[in-house]
Structure formats: C-alpha cells, structure tokens
Tab-separated table of C-alpha atoms and ligand atoms in Angstrom:
chain	number	residue	atom	x	y	z
O	1	MET	CA	97.554	-57.402	31.778
O	2	ALA	CA	94.281	-59.135	32.574
O	3	SER	CA	93.071	-56.101	34.439
O	4	LEU	CA	93.850	-53.935	31.447
O	5	ALA	CA	91.594	-56.021	29.280
O	6	MET	CA	88.794	-55.491	31.793
O	7	THR	CA	88.940	-51.717	31.620
O	8	GLU	CA	86.820	-49.730	29.185
O	9	PRO	CA	88.490	-48.497	25.999
O	10	PRO	CA	89.557	-44.883	26.491
O	11	GLY	CA	86.467	-42.750	25.827
O	12	LYS	CA	86.615	-40.379	22.902
O	13	ARG	CA	84.638	-37.193	23.145
O	14	LEU	CA	82.233	-36.091	20.460
O	15	PHE	CA	80.724	-32.631	20.164
O	16	ILE	CA	77.985	-31.981	17.605
O	17	ARG	CA	76.474	-28.570	16.940
O	18	THR	CA	73.249	-28.680	14.956
O	19	TYR	CA	71.814	-25.918	12.795
O	20	GLY	CA	68.662	-25.886	10.667
O	21	CYS	CA	65.662	-28.159	10.535
O	22	GLN	CA	64.437	-31.246	12.395
O	23	MET	CA	66.000	-33.440	9.747
O	24	ASN	CA	69.375	-32.134	10.871
O	25	VAL	CA	68.496	-32.671	14.545
O	26	HIS	CA	67.673	-36.252	13.677
O	27	ASP	CA	70.782	-36.697	11.538
O	28	SER	CA	72.935	-35.504	14.447
O	29	GLU	CA	71.444	-38.236	16.633
O	30	ARG	CA	72.166	-40.768	13.909
O	31	MET	CA	75.767	-39.606	13.590
O	32	ALA	CA	76.160	-40.151	17.332
O	33	ASP	CA	74.667	-43.654	16.852
O	34	VAL	CA	77.179	-44.454	14.103
O	35	LEU	CA	80.099	-43.257	16.223
O	36	ARG	CA	79.080	-44.873	19.516
O	37	PRO	CA	80.549	-48.304	18.657
O	38	LEU	CA	83.882	-46.554	18.064
O	39	GLY	CA	83.891	-45.323	21.648
O	40	TYR	CA	82.673	-41.777	21.047
O	41	ARG	CA	80.540	-40.270	23.811
O	42	MET	CA	78.784	-36.911	23.624
O	43	THR	CA	80.193	-33.872	25.392
O	44	ASP	CA	78.807	-30.344	25.796
O	45	ALA	CA	82.294	-28.812	25.814
O	46	PRO	CA	83.689	-28.461	22.290
O	47	GLU	CA	87.152	-27.467	23.540
O	48	THR	CA	87.583	-30.932	25.105
O	49	ALA	CA	86.263	-32.890	22.114
O	50	ASP	CA	88.280	-35.305	20.004
O	51	LEU	CA	85.794	-34.897	17.193
O	52	VAL	CA	83.794	-31.722	16.528
O	53	VAL	CA	80.976	-31.971	14.014
O	54	LEU	CA	79.126	-28.913	12.757
O	55	ASN	CA	75.878	-30.126	11.210
O	56	THR	CA	75.052	-27.173	9.027
O	57	CYS	CA	72.117	-25.486	7.292
O	58	HIS	CA	72.219	-23.678	3.949
O	59	ILE	CA	68.640	-22.456	3.769
O	60	ARG	CA	69.314	-18.738	4.250
O	61	GLU	CA	72.489	-16.695	3.909
O	62	LYS	CA	72.651	-16.043	7.658
O	63	ALA	CA	72.574	-19.767	8.408
O	64	THR	CA	75.545	-20.356	6.128
O	65	GLU	CA	77.540	-17.409	7.461
O	66	LYS	CA	77.105	-18.702	11.031
O	67	VAL	CA	78.995	-21.828	10.041
O	68	TYR	CA	82.036	-19.914	8.860
O	69	SER	CA	82.164	-17.795	12.013
O	70	GLU	CA	81.759	-20.885	14.199
O	71	LEU	CA	84.577	-22.550	12.274
O	72	GLY	CA	86.802	-19.603	13.198
O	73	ARG	CA	86.163	-20.342	16.886
O	74	VAL	CA	86.675	-24.084	16.431
O	75	LYS	CA	90.006	-23.404	14.746
O	76	GLU	CA	91.203	-21.572	17.893
O	77	MET	CA	90.186	-24.559	20.030
O	78	LYS	CA	91.907	-26.945	17.681
O	79	LEU	CA	95.135	-24.944	17.861
O	80	ALA	CA	94.959	-24.790	21.649
O	81	ARG	CA	94.482	-28.555	21.730
O	82	ALA	CA	97.454	-29.108	19.443
O	83	GLN	CA	99.631	-26.983	21.713
O	84	GLU	CA	98.761	-29.331	24.572
O	85	GLY	CA	99.809	-32.231	22.377
O	86	GLY	CA	96.231	-33.321	21.673
O	87	ARG	CA	94.326	-33.728	18.434
O	88	MET	CA	90.909	-32.459	17.465
O	89	VAL	CA	89.277	-33.638	14.249
O	90	VAL	CA	86.877	-31.127	12.727
O	91	ALA	CA	84.088	-32.279	10.428
O	92	VAL	CA	81.505	-30.199	8.595
O	93	ALA	CA	78.296	-32.098	7.860
O	94	GLY	CA	74.852	-31.150	6.569
O	95	CYS	CA	73.618	-28.912	3.809
O	96	VAL	CA	76.489	-26.400	3.656
O	97	ALA	CA	78.839	-29.374	3.385
O	98	GLN	CA	76.809	-30.638	0.448
O	99	ALA	CA	76.536	-27.262	-1.266
O	100	GLU	CA	79.956	-25.753	-0.617
O	101	GLY	CA	82.215	-28.660	0.307
O	102	ALA	CA	85.235	-27.610	-1.712
O	103	GLU	CA	84.862	-23.977	-0.687
O	104	ILE	CA	84.792	-24.900	3.006
O	105	MET	CA	88.065	-26.766	2.585
O	106	ARG	CA	89.563	-23.789	0.834
O	107	ARG	CA	88.280	-21.142	3.260
O	108	GLN	CA	88.993	-22.943	6.516
O	109	SER	CA	92.135	-25.011	6.907
O	110	ALA	CA	91.015	-26.369	10.282
O	111	VAL	CA	88.424	-28.557	8.561
O	112	ASP	CA	89.561	-32.183	8.292
O	113	LEU	CA	86.461	-33.643	6.752
O	114	VAL	CA	83.410	-32.548	4.794
O	115	ILE	CA	80.502	-34.965	4.758
O	116	GLY	CA	77.156	-34.528	3.009
O	117	PRO	CA	73.794	-35.676	4.430
O	118	GLN	CA	73.743	-38.916	2.428
O	119	SER	CA	77.172	-40.075	3.580
O	120	TYR	CA	76.879	-40.265	7.390
O	121	HIS	CA	77.125	-44.043	7.444
O	122	ARG	CA	80.691	-43.590	6.136
O	123	LEU	CA	81.833	-41.449	9.082
O	124	PRO	CA	83.884	-44.183	10.825
O	125	GLU	CA	85.774	-45.017	7.626
O	126	LEU	CA	86.380	-41.345	6.814
O	127	ILE	CA	87.600	-40.523	10.314
O	128	ALA	CA	90.041	-43.415	10.094
O	129	LYS	CA	91.314	-41.963	6.815
O	130	VAL	CA	91.807	-38.558	8.432
O	131	HIS	CA	93.835	-40.191	11.200
O	132	ARG	CA	95.961	-41.974	8.673
O	133	ALA	CA	96.340	-38.590	6.980
O	134	ARG	CA	95.408	-39.881	3.599
O	135	GLY	CA	92.460	-40.576	1.358
O	136	GLU	CA	89.340	-38.603	0.654
O	137	ARG	CA	88.234	-35.759	2.860
O	138	LEU	CA	85.137	-34.817	0.924
O	139	ALA	CA	82.125	-37.165	0.836
O	140	THR	CA	79.106	-35.669	-0.815
O	141	ASP	CA	77.556	-38.436	-2.899
O	142	PHE	CA	73.798	-38.788	-3.157
O	143	GLU	CA	72.996	-42.327	-2.149
O	144	ALA	CA	70.107	-42.149	0.280
O	145	GLU	CA	69.406	-45.841	-0.151
O	146	ALA	CA	72.935	-46.926	0.713
O	147	LYS	CA	72.825	-44.740	3.789
O	148	PHE	CA	69.599	-46.210	5.156
O	149	ASP	CA	70.810	-49.737	4.468
O	150	SER	CA	74.009	-49.265	6.397
O	151	LEU	CA	73.016	-47.116	9.358
O	152	PRO	CA	72.774	-49.196	12.546
O	153	ALA	CA	69.255	-50.573	13.022
O	154	GLU	CA	69.393	-49.994	16.763
O	155	ARG	CA	68.828	-46.470	17.860
O	156	ASN	CA	69.297	-45.050	21.280
O	157	PRO	CA	66.238	-42.878	21.911
O	158	THR	CA	66.730	-40.641	24.907
O	159	GLY	CA	63.134	-39.711	25.521
O	160	VAL	CA	59.488	-40.483	24.959
O	161	THR	CA	59.370	-38.726	21.596
O	162	ALA	CA	61.510	-39.530	18.562
O	163	PHE	CA	62.017	-38.468	14.978
O	164	LEU	CA	61.757	-41.112	12.302
O	165	THR	CA	62.929	-40.349	8.765
O	166	VAL	CA	60.525	-41.724	6.173
O	167	GLN	CA	61.463	-39.657	3.146
O	168	GLU	CA	64.354	-37.464	2.111
O	169	GLY	CA	65.009	-35.022	-0.662
O	170	CYS	CA	62.681	-32.850	-2.667
O	171	ASP	CA	61.664	-32.762	-6.327
O	172	ARG	CA	59.566	-29.614	-6.089
O	173	PHE	CA	62.192	-26.992	-6.847
O	174	CYS	CA	60.568	-23.934	-5.351
O	175	THR	CA	62.576	-21.170	-6.981
O	176	PHE	CA	63.905	-19.746	-3.679
O	177	CYS	CA	65.019	-23.025	-2.111
O	178	VAL	CA	68.343	-24.886	-1.889
O	179	VAL	CA	66.936	-28.125	-0.463
O	180	PRO	CA	66.539	-29.974	-3.792
O	181	TYR	CA	70.235	-29.291	-4.409
O	182	THR	CA	71.535	-30.085	-0.913
O	183	ARG	CA	69.337	-33.097	-0.187
O	184	GLY	CA	68.890	-34.466	-3.665
O	185	ALA	CA	65.938	-36.215	-5.281
O	186	GLU	CA	62.971	-37.570	-3.346
O	187	PHE	CA	63.595	-40.963	-1.852
O	188	SER	CA	61.140	-42.901	0.320
O	189	ARG	CA	62.189	-45.662	2.687
O	190	PRO	CA	60.296	-48.955	2.478
O	191	SER	CA	57.372	-49.002	4.895
O	192	THR	CA	58.487	-52.338	6.370
O	193	ALA	CA	61.792	-50.775	7.483
O	194	ILE	CA	59.960	-47.765	8.910
O	195	GLU	CA	57.505	-49.956	10.802
O	196	ALA	CA	60.351	-52.049	12.223
O	197	GLU	CA	62.110	-48.912	13.410
O	198	ALA	CA	58.899	-47.552	14.941
O	199	ARG	CA	58.341	-50.861	16.780
O	200	SER	CA	61.886	-50.855	18.096
O	201	LEU	CA	61.556	-47.243	19.276
O	202	THR	CA	58.255	-48.055	20.984
O	203	ALA	CA	59.848	-51.042	22.722
O	204	ARG	CA	62.403	-48.597	24.134
O	205	GLY	CA	59.769	-46.339	25.659
O	206	VAL	CA	58.961	-43.966	22.802
O	207	ARG	CA	55.271	-42.939	22.799
O	208	GLU	CA	55.295	-40.368	20.009
O	209	VAL	CA	57.022	-40.373	16.624
O	210	THR	CA	57.370	-37.489	14.211
O	211	LEU	CA	57.734	-38.786	10.670
O	212	LEU	CA	60.293	-36.636	8.914
O	213	GLY	CA	60.777	-35.770	5.298
O	214	GLN	CA	61.700	-32.651	3.342
O	215	ASN	CA	58.473	-33.275	1.469
O	216	VAL	CA	56.965	-35.858	3.760
O	217	ASN	CA	53.509	-36.122	2.238
O	218	ALA	CA	55.087	-37.054	-1.104
O	219	TYR	CA	56.031	-40.319	0.650
O	220	ARG	CA	55.523	-43.308	-1.663
O	221	ASP	CA	55.861	-46.901	-0.545
O	222	GLU	CA	55.803	-50.194	-2.376
O	223	ASP	CA	52.018	-50.676	-2.070
O	224	GLU	CA	51.306	-47.096	-3.173
O	225	THR	CA	49.259	-46.147	-0.127
O	226	GLY	CA	51.461	-43.150	0.527
O	227	LEU	CA	51.804	-41.349	3.818
O	228	ALA	CA	48.167	-42.042	4.735
O	229	GLY	CA	48.771	-45.801	4.472
O	230	LEU	CA	51.965	-45.526	6.478
O	231	VAL	CA	50.264	-43.530	9.232
O	232	ARG	CA	47.452	-46.085	9.459
O	233	ARG	CA	49.985	-48.894	9.638
O	234	LEU	CA	52.027	-47.247	12.389
O	235	ALA	CA	48.889	-46.354	14.346
O	236	ARG	CA	48.333	-50.091	14.916
O	237	ILE	CA	51.596	-50.466	16.881
O	238	PRO	CA	50.632	-51.062	20.520
O	239	GLY	CA	52.042	-48.388	22.819
O	240	LEU	CA	52.646	-45.846	20.058
O	241	ALA	CA	50.166	-43.196	21.139
O	242	ARG	CA	50.977	-40.226	18.952
O	243	ILE	CA	52.022	-39.688	15.355
O	244	ARG	CA	53.016	-36.428	13.710
O	245	TYR	CA	54.635	-35.659	10.375
O	246	THR	CA	56.554	-32.747	8.927
O	247	THR	CA	57.062	-30.952	6.539
O	248	SER	CA	54.197	-31.213	4.104
O	249	HIS	CA	53.598	-29.532	0.801
O	250	PRO	CA	50.042	-28.204	0.268
O	251	ALA	CA	49.896	-29.702	-3.241
O	252	ASP	CA	50.614	-33.182	-1.849
O	253	MET	CA	47.800	-33.133	0.726
O	254	GLY	CA	45.778	-35.966	-0.868
O	255	GLU	CA	42.205	-36.923	0.016
O	256	ASP	CA	43.380	-40.122	1.720
O	257	LEU	CA	45.727	-38.234	4.024
O	258	ILE	CA	43.050	-35.683	4.845
O	259	ALA	CA	40.652	-38.535	5.630
O	260	ALA	CA	43.262	-40.130	7.910
O	261	HIS	CA	43.224	-36.962	10.004
O	262	GLY	CA	39.567	-37.618	10.727
O	263	GLU	CA	39.938	-41.331	11.359
O	264	VAL	CA	43.286	-42.086	12.984
O	265	GLU	CA	43.155	-41.157	16.622
O	266	ALA	CA	46.935	-41.268	17.059
O	267	LEU	CA	47.441	-38.662	14.337
O	268	MET	CA	47.786	-35.419	16.276
O	269	PRO	CA	45.528	-32.497	15.345
O	270	TYR	CA	48.360	-30.137	14.506
O	271	LEU	CA	49.614	-29.739	10.965
O	272	HIS	CA	52.474	-27.667	9.609
O	273	LEU	CA	51.426	-26.740	6.086
O	274	PRO	CA	53.622	-23.966	4.690
O	275	VAL	CA	51.878	-21.542	2.330
O	276	GLN	CA	54.783	-19.043	1.882
O	277	SER	CA	52.665	-16.253	0.356
O	278	GLY	CA	49.049	-15.147	-0.047
O	279	SER	CA	49.526	-13.807	-3.574
O	280	ASP	CA	48.976	-16.050	-6.602
O	281	ARG	CA	51.411	-14.018	-8.658
O	282	ILE	CA	54.166	-14.622	-6.116
O	283	LEU	CA	53.234	-18.276	-5.572
O	284	LYS	CA	53.576	-18.783	-9.299
O	285	ALA	CA	56.986	-17.103	-9.383
O	286	MET	CA	57.961	-19.306	-6.443
O	287	ASN	CA	56.905	-22.397	-8.437
O	288	ARG	CA	54.850	-23.479	-5.447
O	289	ALA	CA	52.347	-25.570	-7.462
O	290	HIS	CA	49.440	-24.361	-5.349
O	291	THR	CA	47.295	-21.253	-5.395
O	292	VAL	CA	45.755	-19.234	-2.605
O	293	GLU	CA	42.397	-20.771	-3.438
O	294	SER	CA	43.695	-24.366	-3.487
O	295	TYR	CA	45.406	-23.787	-0.127
O	296	ARG	CA	42.206	-22.341	1.295
O	297	ARG	CA	40.207	-25.344	0.068
O	298	THR	CA	42.756	-27.795	1.472
O	299	ALA	CA	42.625	-26.063	4.855
O	300	GLU	CA	38.829	-26.222	4.811
O	301	LYS	CA	38.804	-29.929	3.967
O	302	ILE	CA	41.281	-30.727	6.731
O	303	ARG	CA	39.192	-28.771	9.204
O	304	ALA	CA	36.052	-30.553	8.026
O	305	ALA	CA	37.758	-33.919	8.598
O	306	ARG	CA	39.213	-32.942	11.966
O	307	PRO	CA	37.441	-29.875	13.395
O	308	ASP	CA	39.875	-29.399	16.295
O	309	ILE	CA	42.951	-29.344	14.044
O	310	ALA	CA	45.345	-26.400	14.315
O	311	LEU	CA	47.429	-25.252	11.365
O	312	SER	CA	50.856	-23.681	11.253
O	313	SER	CA	52.809	-22.335	8.309
O	314	ASP	CA	55.993	-20.832	6.927
O	315	PHE	CA	56.086	-17.474	5.148
O	316	ILE	CA	58.611	-15.642	3.044
O	317	VAL	CA	58.347	-11.867	2.728
O	318	GLY	CA	60.097	-9.804	0.091
O	319	PHE	CA	60.347	-12.489	-2.582
O	320	PRO	CA	61.520	-10.828	-5.842
O	321	GLY	CA	58.697	-8.814	-7.353
O	322	GLU	CA	56.565	-8.777	-4.177
O	323	SER	CA	54.570	-5.543	-4.158
O	324	GLU	CA	52.799	-3.966	-1.205
O	325	ALA	CA	49.543	-5.374	-2.614
O	326	ASP	CA	51.036	-8.897	-2.799
O	327	PHE	CA	52.188	-8.584	0.783
O	328	GLU	CA	48.782	-7.378	1.932
O	329	ALA	CA	47.255	-10.411	0.252
O	330	THR	CA	49.471	-12.514	2.528
O	331	LEU	CA	48.161	-10.642	5.573
O	332	ASP	CA	44.593	-11.216	4.336
O	333	LEU	CA	45.189	-14.943	3.991
O	334	VAL	CA	46.674	-15.094	7.492
O	335	ARG	CA	43.609	-13.319	8.908
O	336	GLU	CA	41.342	-15.703	7.098
O	337	VAL	CA	43.046	-19.019	7.910
O	338	ASP	CA	44.104	-18.156	11.484
O	339	PHE	CA	47.352	-19.977	12.280
O	340	ALA	CA	48.223	-21.465	15.654
O	341	GLY	CA	51.928	-20.956	14.961
O	342	ALA	CA	54.247	-19.913	12.165
O	343	PHE	CA	57.796	-19.300	11.021
O	344	SER	CA	58.365	-16.265	8.851
O	345	PHE	CA	61.482	-15.146	7.055
O	346	LYS	CA	62.852	-12.393	4.877
O	347	TYR	CA	63.622	-13.742	1.438
O	348	SER	CA	67.313	-14.634	1.252
O	349	ARG	CA	69.020	-14.809	-2.105
O	350	ARG	CA	70.610	-18.241	-2.519
O	351	PRO	CA	73.308	-18.698	-5.138
O	352	GLY	CA	72.286	-21.074	-7.891
O	353	THR	CA	68.535	-20.895	-7.275
O	354	PRO	CA	66.318	-19.374	-9.998
O	355	ALA	CA	64.903	-16.633	-7.745
O	356	ALA	CA	68.381	-15.268	-7.022
O	357	ALA	CA	68.582	-14.133	-10.653
O	358	MET	CA	65.054	-12.690	-10.857
O	359	ALA	CA	64.371	-9.033	-11.464
O	360	GLY	CA	62.647	-6.991	-8.767
O	361	GLN	CA	64.774	-7.927	-5.757
O	362	VAL	CA	63.169	-6.207	-2.763
O	363	ASP	CA	64.961	-3.680	-0.584
O	364	GLU	CA	66.219	-4.970	2.756
O	365	ALA	CA	64.412	-2.174	4.622
O	366	VAL	CA	61.127	-3.084	2.957
O	367	LYS	CA	61.610	-6.744	3.879
O	368	THR	CA	62.314	-5.804	7.486
O	369	GLU	CA	59.209	-3.667	7.697
O	370	ARG	CA	56.965	-6.330	6.112
O	371	LEU	CA	58.355	-9.051	8.322
O	372	ALA	CA	57.579	-7.007	11.441
O	373	ARG	CA	53.984	-6.452	10.322
O	374	LEU	CA	53.481	-10.117	9.452
O	375	GLN	CA	55.050	-11.312	12.680
O	376	SER	CA	52.920	-9.098	14.867
O	377	LEU	CA	49.802	-10.544	13.252
O	378	LEU	CA	51.080	-14.141	13.516
O	379	GLU	CA	52.111	-13.651	17.143
O	380	ALA	CA	48.691	-12.271	18.019
O	381	GLN	CA	47.115	-15.366	16.459
O	382	GLN	CA	49.446	-17.667	18.372
O	383	ARG	CA	48.678	-15.881	21.653
O	384	GLY	CA	44.984	-16.140	20.880
O	385	PHE	CA	45.284	-19.848	20.164
O	386	ASN	CA	47.177	-20.485	23.403
O	387	ALA	CA	44.775	-18.360	25.434
O	388	ALA	CA	41.849	-20.321	23.983
O	389	GLN	CA	43.181	-23.461	25.708
O	390	VAL	CA	42.637	-21.984	29.181
O	391	GLY	CA	39.724	-23.785	30.803
O	392	ARG	CA	40.048	-26.781	28.488
O	393	ALA	CA	41.268	-30.237	29.426
O	394	LEU	CA	44.076	-31.404	27.116
O	395	PRO	CA	45.732	-34.809	27.011
O	396	VAL	CA	49.407	-34.191	27.760
O	397	LEU	CA	52.274	-36.549	27.001
O	398	PHE	CA	54.827	-35.987	29.746
O	399	GLU	CA	58.407	-35.812	28.494
O	400	ARG	CA	60.779	-34.540	31.164
O	401	PRO	CA	61.154	-33.115	34.658
O	402	GLY	CA	60.620	-29.373	34.957
O	403	ARG	CA	63.127	-26.871	36.244
O	404	HIS	CA	61.603	-26.871	39.724
O	405	PRO	CA	61.358	-30.013	41.847
O	406	GLY	CA	57.917	-31.575	41.667
O	407	GLN	CA	57.278	-30.143	38.211
O	408	VAL	CA	56.930	-32.086	34.950
O	409	ILE	CA	56.763	-30.838	31.393
O	410	GLY	CA	54.843	-32.401	28.578
O	411	ARG	CA	53.225	-31.521	25.285
O	412	SER	CA	49.645	-30.933	24.294
O	413	PRO	CA	48.297	-32.390	21.040
O	414	TYR	CA	49.127	-28.972	19.546
O	415	LEU	CA	52.826	-29.251	20.496
O	416	GLN	CA	52.489	-26.603	23.194
O	417	ALA	CA	54.771	-27.175	26.180
O	418	VAL	CA	52.602	-27.769	29.268
O	419	HIS	CA	54.029	-27.221	32.760
O	420	CYS	CA	52.370	-29.090	35.557
O	421	GLU	CA	52.864	-30.111	39.216
O	422	GLY	CA	53.513	-33.832	39.312
O	423	GLY	CA	56.035	-36.608	39.896
O	424	GLU	CA	58.585	-37.973	37.459
O	425	GLY	CA	56.541	-41.175	37.373
O	426	LEU	CA	54.341	-39.357	34.874
O	427	ILE	CA	57.091	-39.245	32.253
O	428	GLY	CA	56.090	-41.357	29.277
O	429	LYS	CA	52.429	-41.234	30.275
O	430	ILE	CA	49.516	-39.333	28.794
O	431	ALA	CA	47.212	-37.649	31.268
O	432	PRO	CA	44.418	-35.103	31.006
O	433	VAL	CA	45.474	-31.686	32.240
O	434	GLY	CA	43.197	-28.750	33.001
O	435	ILE	CA	44.830	-25.689	31.451
O	436	VAL	CA	44.884	-22.747	33.870
O	437	ASP	CA	47.239	-20.272	32.236
O	438	ALA	CA	48.779	-19.483	28.853
O	439	ALA	CA	51.998	-17.679	27.974
O	440	HIS	CA	53.418	-16.975	24.537
O	441	ASN	CA	55.197	-20.301	24.196
O	442	SER	CA	53.796	-22.524	26.899
O	443	LEU	CA	50.791	-23.457	29.011
O	444	THR	CA	50.387	-24.158	32.709
O	445	GLY	CA	47.980	-26.815	33.864
O	446	ARG	CA	46.719	-28.984	36.702
O	447	LEU	CA	46.757	-32.702	36.489
O	448	MET	CA	43.345	-34.290	36.352
O	449	LEU	CA	43.082	-37.886	37.509
O	450	GLU	CA	43.503	-40.857	35.202
O	451	THR	CA	46.659	-41.635	33.218
O	452	ALA	CA	47.130	-43.754	30.110
F	501	SAH	N1	60.399	-28.772	2.905
F	501	SAH	C1	59.930	-27.780	3.735
F	501	SAH	C2	60.974	-26.942	4.395
F	501	SAH	C3	61.748	-26.032	3.574
F	501	SAH	S1	62.832	-24.978	4.444
F	501	SAH	C4	58.856	-27.016	3.020
F	501	SAH	O1	58.640	-27.180	1.859
F	501	SAH	O2	58.200	-26.241	3.676
F	501	SAH	C5	61.804	-24.206	5.630
F	501	SAH	C6	61.330	-22.856	5.254
F	501	SAH	O3	62.394	-21.981	5.029
F	501	SAH	C7	60.510	-22.791	4.005
F	501	SAH	O4	59.202	-23.208	4.203
F	501	SAH	C8	60.603	-21.338	3.646
F	501	SAH	O5	59.591	-20.595	4.282
F	501	SAH	C9	61.944	-20.929	4.217
F	501	SAH	N2	62.925	-20.670	3.160
F	501	SAH	C10	63.412	-21.551	2.262
F	501	SAH	N3	64.269	-20.932	1.414
F	501	SAH	C11	64.313	-19.628	1.781
F	501	SAH	C12	64.990	-18.484	1.288
F	501	SAH	N4	65.792	-18.543	0.238
F	501	SAH	N5	64.794	-17.307	1.938
F	501	SAH	C13	63.984	-17.230	3.006
F	501	SAH	N6	63.313	-18.277	3.500
F	501	SAH	C14	63.468	-19.476	2.915
F	502	SF4	FE1	62.224	-26.332	-0.646
F	502	SF4	FE2	59.920	-26.175	-1.905
F	502	SF4	FE3	61.078	-28.545	-1.575
F	502	SF4	FE4	60.062	-27.285	0.534
F	502	SF4	S1	58.897	-28.043	-1.257
F	502	SF4	S2	62.033	-28.271	0.423
F	502	SF4	S3	60.444	-25.140	0.048
F	502	SF4	S4	61.848	-26.865	-2.814
F	503	F3S	FE1	68.680	-26.311	6.361
F	503	F3S	FE2	69.259	-28.445	4.977
F	503	F3S	FE3	67.286	-28.492	6.718
F	503	F3S	S1	69.315	-26.379	4.236
F	503	F3S	S2	66.528	-26.416	6.661
F	503	F3S	S3	69.395	-28.213	7.189
F	503	F3S	S4	67.349	-29.560	4.780
C-alpha cells in the first residue's frame, strides 16, 4: 500500500475551447488554474477529456451559433465515451452561458453545467455537484469581487507575456453591444492586488503584461489615479519591461493617460482605440459618447505625446440607418487617421440590445459590400505600416522558438510578430532587430548585437 500512496493521483484530462476576446483567453487560463489542484491537466484532444469546457462569446450571432454546432459534436464524443464506460462532463462558460444559460440547457441535453464569467472560482464545487448528480447546474451570478477574492493567487504563466485583468464589465451600453449584459457592471480590482499579481508574474519570467478590461481605461482604484496611475506604478517593477492595455474607450482617454504614453517607457507605443464609425449621426445612434471630431483630437493628442505611436481600431459597418454617405465618412476617417491594424465587422443584430429594434436595418448584401471596401482600405494601411518598418531597428521581445530550428519569434513594440535567426537563449530577452522584410502579418529581421 505504501507504494500506492507514492503514486500520483490519476490525472484527469481537461479540454478548453476558447472563443471571443482576450478576456476569454485569460479566463480560460484561470479556469485551468482553478482546476489544477483537483488533478486536471490540459489536453488537446477533446474526445479523451474528462471535462470539456466551451468558453463562449456572444458578441455576434455567428459567434453564438458556433457554440451550438460545437456542442453537437461534443455530444457525439460524450456518447462515444459513455459507450466505453467512461464519463465526460460538459460545461459551457463565458458570455453565451451568461446570456442564454437556461436556453443552452434546454437546447442541448449533453450540457452538464453552465457557468457565467463571474462564477469560475466555483468550478470545483459545481463539478462535484454534477458528479453527485444533484444541486445547481446553472451559475450565472454577477459577483466580480467574490471571484477575484477566491481565485488562486498563484498563476502558472507559460510564457514571457501574460494577461492581467484589472477591470471587468462595462457601463457604457453602446446600443449594439451585449457586453454590459454578459459581463455586468464595471468593477475595478484594487491596485495593490494587481501590483502583487504583476510582481509574481515577473518573478516567474514574465516580461510583458497586457492589462485587460472590457473598458480598461475606465479603471478606477482607491487613490483615484486611474489607469495612468496604475501603469506608472507597474512600470516601477524591476524586470517588467513592457506594458500594454486593452480595450479602451475613446471617451475615457484622459489627459493623464495620454501623458503617460509620452513619459512611461514601458508603455508600448501601440494603442487599440475603437472608433466604430466615422459618422456622427451613427455614433450618436450607437450611444458611443464620442464624436468624429473628439476622436480625431484624441488621436492627435496621443500622437503629440508619443510621436511613434501606432493606432488600431474596431469598425462596424451596416449599423441600422447607416447610409452610403455615413459609410463614406467612415472611409474618410480611416484615410485621415491611418490605422496600423483593425478589426471590422458587419453589424449583427443582438437580441435584447436597443439597436436590434431600430428602424433602418441594413441589407446583408449592402453590409457585405461595405465591409469589403473598408477591409481593403484597412489592409492596405496595415501593409503600408508593416512595410514602413523595413530598414528600421526595432526592439523585439522574444517569446518562443520558430518553426524552423535556429529560428526565434518575438514581438515588436507594435505587436507585429518578428521572425529572426537566433538561439532559444534569446527567449525572454529584448534585443534590437534590423527589419529586412515585411509580410501582411509578420516581419523578418536580423539580430543586432546587445540584449537586455
Ligand atoms: N470593450 C471593447 C470590446 C467590445 S467587443 C470596446 O468597447 O471596444 C469588440 C468589438 O466587437 C467592438 O469594438 C465592435 O466593433 C464589435 N461588435 C460589438 N457588438 C457588435 C455587433 N452587435 N455587431 C457587430 N460587431 C459588434
Ligand atoms: Fe460594448 Fe461599448 Fe462597452 Fe465596448 S464600450 S464593451 S462596445 S458597450
Ligand atoms: Fe465575446 Fe464576451 Fe468577449 S461577448 S468579445 S467573450 S466579453
């Protein structure tokens, strides 16, 4: 019996599929952290998993539909497992879980557990209940504070970059968006807890953190210094070389945060600042709380503070009531601002949001045609931005080995992937790289000498 006690507990296999934004990517890592003490280890093969988690996104109709079709496939796997005498527990997490929990249960009998984004710390307890075949199967309370207090303090970062949640939820209620409903009201974590987490990540080899929040620049801490104060505080942590944050709202880009871009060296010169539309009429109908002119001024101020900054954005085409002239105003704004990168989407009607009930819903064919025109302009700008790096020397933070032996991959300050000849010893280091070639999504470079 003594030898039995020496052996490891039988490993349980965990498969997580993540949809949606970086917040979900981060939440998936945290779910794995919560389940690790129970013996769960990650697998890439869902059919062998004891627990399958779909961490879902509700932002557009397509995202939600994907979940239901994936659940169909998972059900087959679960049945196959049962025939072999095994058991697979299926959990739906994330924003679809929050928005449509009861409907998921009704539509897909294979689902054992539905768990909203503020309830992940309760996963172990809920899984135990499923195994005992009793108790609640739906956990969709909004208690961000309770979650942060009870998630394990120790994280298990796997690389040199990490996400760090500083804020969750959104109070802005853009009329097209489900996030305020799926993620609840804005909640900021105390800056002391964030700093402690950043220090612990840095001690484990992390060199870059991306501060996450649905409306991250609305971050408010106890001493009221906001995101700018937090960034300055984190920038003093020895070894933490790079700080990024996402996603920001243009109306929350305060003077202090703009100033920090000019003063804090660790704050990377790349900012995702979604504008959505270039028409004031549409921005108003979207309840965006900024105008074209205020966005333009904000962009100018940021560029004055940090001349080498690059901006990226999100766009929605075909919002209800969008005319050809409104759409052309968006193209004009894009030409004027010049974005280094962007995400653009056809407006998707989300049940329960104000825009879903608005008059003037735009034809699908018109949306498709506008999206193609916008994307060709945005892609040309992105290519131009990447091409402009050729001949420059960029500091690159090396993250992982490349596909070919002797190759390493890192990121430029502008988040571009940079491929380079070099040893794995470079991973975790920042070194200047001379950029020799640019493709659509990545750069190729040659290592210059010193490393930091
Ligand atoms: N908090 C962030 C992210 C919101 S979701 C922000 O404010 O930018 C990411 C993007 O999805 C949004 O910026 C918007 O461009 C897009 N989006 C949100 N709801 C949408 C909808 N109903 N249809 C199409 N795109 C949508
Ligand atoms: Fe959605 Fe608007 Fe909030 Fe962004 S700011 S999450 S688009 S409601
Ligand atoms: Fe999607 Fe929820 Fe993120 S709806 S975009 S996963 S906050």
